[in-house]
Coordinates of C-alpha atoms in Angstrom, one line a residue:
X25 CA 166.6 -62.7 87.1
X26 CA 167.6 -63.7 83.7
X27 CA 167.2 -67.1 85.1
X28 CA 163.6 -66.5 86.1
X29 CA 162.7 -65.2 82.7
X30 CA 164.1 -67.8 81.0
X31 CA 162.3 -70.3 82.8
X32 CA 158.9 -67.6 82.6
X33 CA 159.7 -68.2 78.9
X34 CA 160.2 -72.1 79.0
X35 CA 156.6 -72.2 81.0
X36 CA 154.3 -70.1 78.4
X37 CA 155.9 -72.0 75.3
X38 CA 155.1 -75.2 77.0
X39 CA 151.1 -73.7 77.6
X40 CA 151.0 -72.4 74.1
X41 CA 152.3 -75.8 73.1
X42 CA 149.2 -77.6 74.7
X43 CA 146.9 -75.0 73.8
X44 CA 147.7 -76.0 70.4
X45 CA 147.1 -79.4 70.4
X46 CA 143.7 -78.7 72.4
X47 CA 142.7 -76.7 69.6
X48 CA 143.5 -79.0 66.5
X49 CA 142.4 -82.3 68.5
X50 CA 138.9 -79.6 68.7
X51 CA 139.2 -79.2 65.2
X52 CA 139.7 -82.5 64.1
X53 CA 136.1 -84.2 65.8
X54 CA 134.5 -80.9 64.2
X55 CA 135.8 -81.9 61.3
X56 CA 135.2 -86.3 61.4
X57 CA 131.6 -85.0 62.7
X58 CA 131.4 -82.8 59.6
X59 CA 131.9 -85.7 57.4
X60 CA 129.8 -88.0 59.4
X61 CA 126.9 -86.3 59.1
X62 CA 127.0 -85.4 55.0
X63 CA 127.8 -89.4 54.6
X64 CA 124.7 -90.1 52.1
X65 CA 122.6 -93.3 52.6
X66 CA 123.1 -96.0 50.5
X67 CA 120.0 -97.8 49.6
X68 CA 119.6 -100.5 46.7
X69 CA 117.2 -100.1 44.0
X70 CA 115.0 -103.1 44.2
X71 CA 112.8 -104.8 40.9
X72 CA 109.8 -105.3 43.4
X73 CA 109.8 -102.1 44.5
X74 CA 106.0 -100.3 43.9
X75 CA 105.8 -98.5 40.9
X76 CA 102.0 -98.2 40.2
X77 CA 102.0 -94.9 39.2
X78 CA 103.8 -95.9 36.2
X79 CA 103.9 -99.4 35.8
X80 CA 101.1 -98.8 32.9
X81 CA 104.0 -96.9 30.9
X82 CA 107.0 -98.8 31.7
X83 CA 105.0 -102.0 30.7
X84 CA 104.0 -100.3 26.8
X85 CA 107.6 -99.0 26.8
X86 CA 108.5 -103.2 27.2
X87 CA 106.2 -103.7 24.6
X88 CA 107.2 -101.4 22.2
X89 CA 111.2 -102.1 22.0
X90 CA 109.8 -105.9 22.3
X91 CA 107.6 -105.5 19.3
X92 CA 110.2 -103.4 17.7
X93 CA 112.7 -106.2 17.8
X94 CA 110.2 -108.7 16.9
X95 CA 108.7 -106.4 13.7
X96 CA 104.9 -107.4 14.5
X97 CA 102.6 -105.4 13.2
X98 CA 99.5 -105.9 15.8
X99 CA 101.9 -106.0 18.6
X100 CA 103.4 -102.6 17.5
X101 CA 99.1 -101.1 16.7
X102 CA 99.1 -102.4 20.7
X103 CA 102.1 -101.0 22.2
X104 CA 101.3 -97.2 20.3
X105 CA 97.5 -98.2 21.9
X106 CA 99.0 -98.5 25.2
X107 CA 101.3 -95.6 25.1
X108 CA 98.3 -93.4 24.1
X109 CA 95.8 -94.5 27.7
X110 CA 99.1 -93.5 29.4
X111 CA 98.5 -89.6 28.4
X112 CA 102.1 -89.9 28.2
X113 CA 103.8 -86.0 28.7
X114 CA 107.4 -85.1 27.8
X115 CA 109.6 -85.0 30.5
X116 CA 110.5 -81.5 29.8
X117 CA 112.0 -80.6 33.9
X118 CA 114.6 -83.5 32.8
X119 CA 117.5 -81.7 32.2
X120 CA 121.2 -83.5 30.8
X121 CA 124.2 -82.4 32.4
X122 CA 127.0 -84.2 30.2
X123 CA 125.1 -83.8 27.0
X124 CA 127.1 -83.6 23.4
X125 CA 126.1 -82.1 20.5
X126 CA 126.7 -84.1 18.2
X127 CA 124.7 -86.7 20.2
X128 CA 121.2 -88.1 17.6
X129 CA 119.0 -90.8 18.2
X130 CA 118.7 -91.1 14.2
X131 CA 118.8 -94.5 13.8
X132 CA 117.7 -95.3 17.5
X133 CA 114.0 -96.8 18.7
X134 CA 111.7 -93.1 19.6
X135 CA 109.2 -94.2 22.6
X136 CA 106.0 -92.7 21.7
X137 CA 103.1 -93.9 20.1
X138 CA 104.1 -91.4 16.9
X139 CA 107.0 -93.9 16.0
X140 CA 104.9 -97.3 17.0
X141 CA 102.3 -96.2 14.8
X142 CA 105.4 -95.9 11.7
X143 CA 106.7 -98.8 13.0
X144 CA 103.5 -101.0 12.5
X145 CA 102.2 -99.3 9.2
X146 CA 105.3 -101.2 7.9
X147 CA 107.4 -97.6 7.5
X148 CA 111.5 -96.9 8.9
X149 CA 111.2 -94.5 10.6
X150 CA 114.8 -94.5 12.6
X151 CA 116.7 -92.2 10.0
X152 CA 114.4 -89.6 11.0
X153 CA 114.1 -90.2 15.0
X154 CA 115.4 -86.8 15.9
X155 CA 112.2 -84.8 13.6
X156 CA 109.6 -87.1 14.9
X157 CA 111.0 -87.1 19.1
X158 CA 110.8 -83.0 18.9
X159 CA 107.9 -83.0 17.0
X160 CA 105.9 -84.8 19.3
X161 CA 107.1 -83.7 22.2
X162 CA 105.0 -81.6 24.6
X163 CA 105.7 -78.3 26.4
X164 CA 104.8 -76.2 29.2
X165 CA 103.2 -77.6 32.5
X166 CA 101.1 -80.6 31.8
X167 CA 97.7 -81.7 34.1
X168 CA 98.3 -83.4 37.1
X169 CA 98.0 -87.5 36.7
X170 CA 100.2 -87.8 33.9
X171 CA 103.0 -89.9 33.0
X172 CA 105.9 -87.8 32.4
X173 CA 108.7 -89.5 29.3
X174 CA 112.0 -88.1 27.7
X175 CA 113.7 -90.9 25.0
X176 CA 117.2 -90.3 25.4
X177 CA 120.6 -90.9 24.0
X178 CA 123.8 -93.4 25.5
X179 CA 127.1 -93.6 24.4
X180 CA 128.6 -97.3 24.2
X181 CA 129.9 -98.1 27.3
X182 CA 129.1 -94.2 28.2
X183 CA 127.2 -92.9 31.3
X184 CA 124.7 -90.1 30.7
X185 CA 124.0 -88.1 34.0
X186 CA 120.9 -86.1 34.1
X187 CA 118.7 -83.8 37.0
X188 CA 115.6 -82.8 37.5
X189 CA 113.5 -81.6 41.3
X190 CA 110.6 -83.5 42.5
X191 CA 108.7 -83.9 45.9
X192 CA 106.4 -86.6 48.4
X193 CA 106.4 -90.0 46.2
X194 CA 109.3 -90.7 43.3
X195 CA 108.7 -93.2 41.0
X196 CA 111.3 -93.7 38.1
X197 CA 112.1 -96.3 35.4
X198 CA 114.2 -96.3 32.5
X199 CA 113.6 -99.0 29.7
X200 CA 116.5 -99.6 26.7
X201 CA 115.8 -99.9 23.3
X202 CA 116.1 -103.8 21.4
X203 CA 119.8 -105.0 22.6
X204 CA 120.6 -102.1 25.3
X205 CA 121.2 -103.5 28.8
X206 CA 121.6 -100.3 31.5
X207 CA 122.3 -99.6 35.6
X208 CA 121.4 -96.6 37.2
X209 CA 122.4 -94.6 40.4
X210 CA 120.1 -92.2 41.0
X211 CA 121.0 -89.2 44.4
X212 CA 118.0 -87.5 45.6
X213 CA 119.0 -84.3 47.9
X214 CA 117.3 -81.7 50.0
X215 CA 119.6 -79.4 51.7
X216 CA 116.6 -78.2 54.4
X217 CA 115.6 -81.1 55.6
X218 CA 118.9 -83.0 55.8
X219 CA 117.9 -85.7 52.9
X220 CA 120.8 -87.5 51.3
X221 CA 120.3 -90.7 49.9
X222 CA 121.9 -92.8 46.9
X223 CA 119.1 -95.4 45.1
X224 CA 121.9 -97.4 43.2
X225 CA 120.8 -101.0 40.9
X226 CA 122.4 -103.5 43.0
X227 CA 121.8 -106.7 41.1
X228 CA 123.8 -107.2 37.1
X229 CA 125.4 -103.8 37.7
X230 CA 128.2 -104.4 35.4
X231 CA 125.9 -107.0 32.9
X232 CA 123.3 -104.7 33.2
X233 CA 119.5 -105.1 32.1
X234 CA 116.9 -103.5 29.6
X235 CA 115.1 -102.1 32.1
X236 CA 115.6 -100.5 35.9
X237 CA 113.0 -98.6 38.1
X238 CA 113.3 -97.0 42.0
X239 CA 111.1 -95.8 44.2
X240 CA 111.1 -94.1 47.7
X241 CA 109.6 -91.0 49.1
X242 CA 110.7 -87.1 49.4
X243 CA 109.8 -83.9 52.0
X244 CA 107.0 -82.5 51.1
X245 CA 107.4 -79.3 52.6
X246 CA 110.5 -78.4 49.4
X247 CA 112.0 -79.3 46.0
X248 CA 114.9 -82.0 46.3
X249 CA 117.8 -81.6 43.4
X250 CA 117.4 -86.0 41.6
X251 CA 120.5 -86.6 39.8
X252 CA 120.0 -89.5 37.9
X253 CA 123.1 -92.0 36.0
X254 CA 122.0 -93.9 33.3
X255 CA 125.7 -96.5 32.5
X256 CA 124.9 -98.3 29.0
X257 CA 126.8 -101.8 29.9
X258 CA 126.9 -102.1 26.4
X259 CA 129.4 -101.6 23.3
X260 CA 126.8 -99.8 20.8
X261 CA 124.9 -96.5 21.0
X262 CA 121.6 -97.0 22.4
X263 CA 118.8 -95.1 23.4
X264 CA 116.1 -95.3 26.2
X265 CA 113.1 -93.9 27.9
X266 CA 113.2 -92.0 30.9
X267 CA 109.9 -92.6 33.0
X268 CA 108.7 -90.3 36.2
X269 CA 105.4 -89.9 37.8

């Protein structure tokens, strides 16, 4: 009788071990499937991508950076006029995630018409960049069709991270002040529709470029969360302008 009980116990233990192995196997498969479903799609940003909606602002900001470097009054006035014609509005949805209370735009280029005008008149607006940037920023909801911009600060060899919400077609560009070189990564996430995409620069990533741009489609049904990473590829603090439709 004791022998029979022992055999039954052994059989039960073996069955329990097999069941445990099966449960572990199922759990592993489930975890792997979940990880696979959460994998982000990486899409290369191309300089040739279409940014027709914001191209006029990109051109105006590039002209301002170039003319500020050469200090050409005529070119500065042209840049000022071009920025005014773009009907630029403050990109107040853009939120910085790693802000430093000591960060300041003073000493750096501000990408707006007022700063361009001051330079064209032979003044030195750089020491008052923060005040100019704050006084010329528009607040509140803007009418459709306008282009949104915000001048931002990026530390030497550092990275600034920003977030905002968007839907439908998203066009995005970054232009650096003279001497600035940047590389960007853009992460678009929409949990409702399963969107999980990285739009990353692949050319001159370490070296950086004076401007970057990307464009992609987002769901219309709900807002997507956009995370923008701007890496400063130079050994000095710089200002950049973020441009969005």
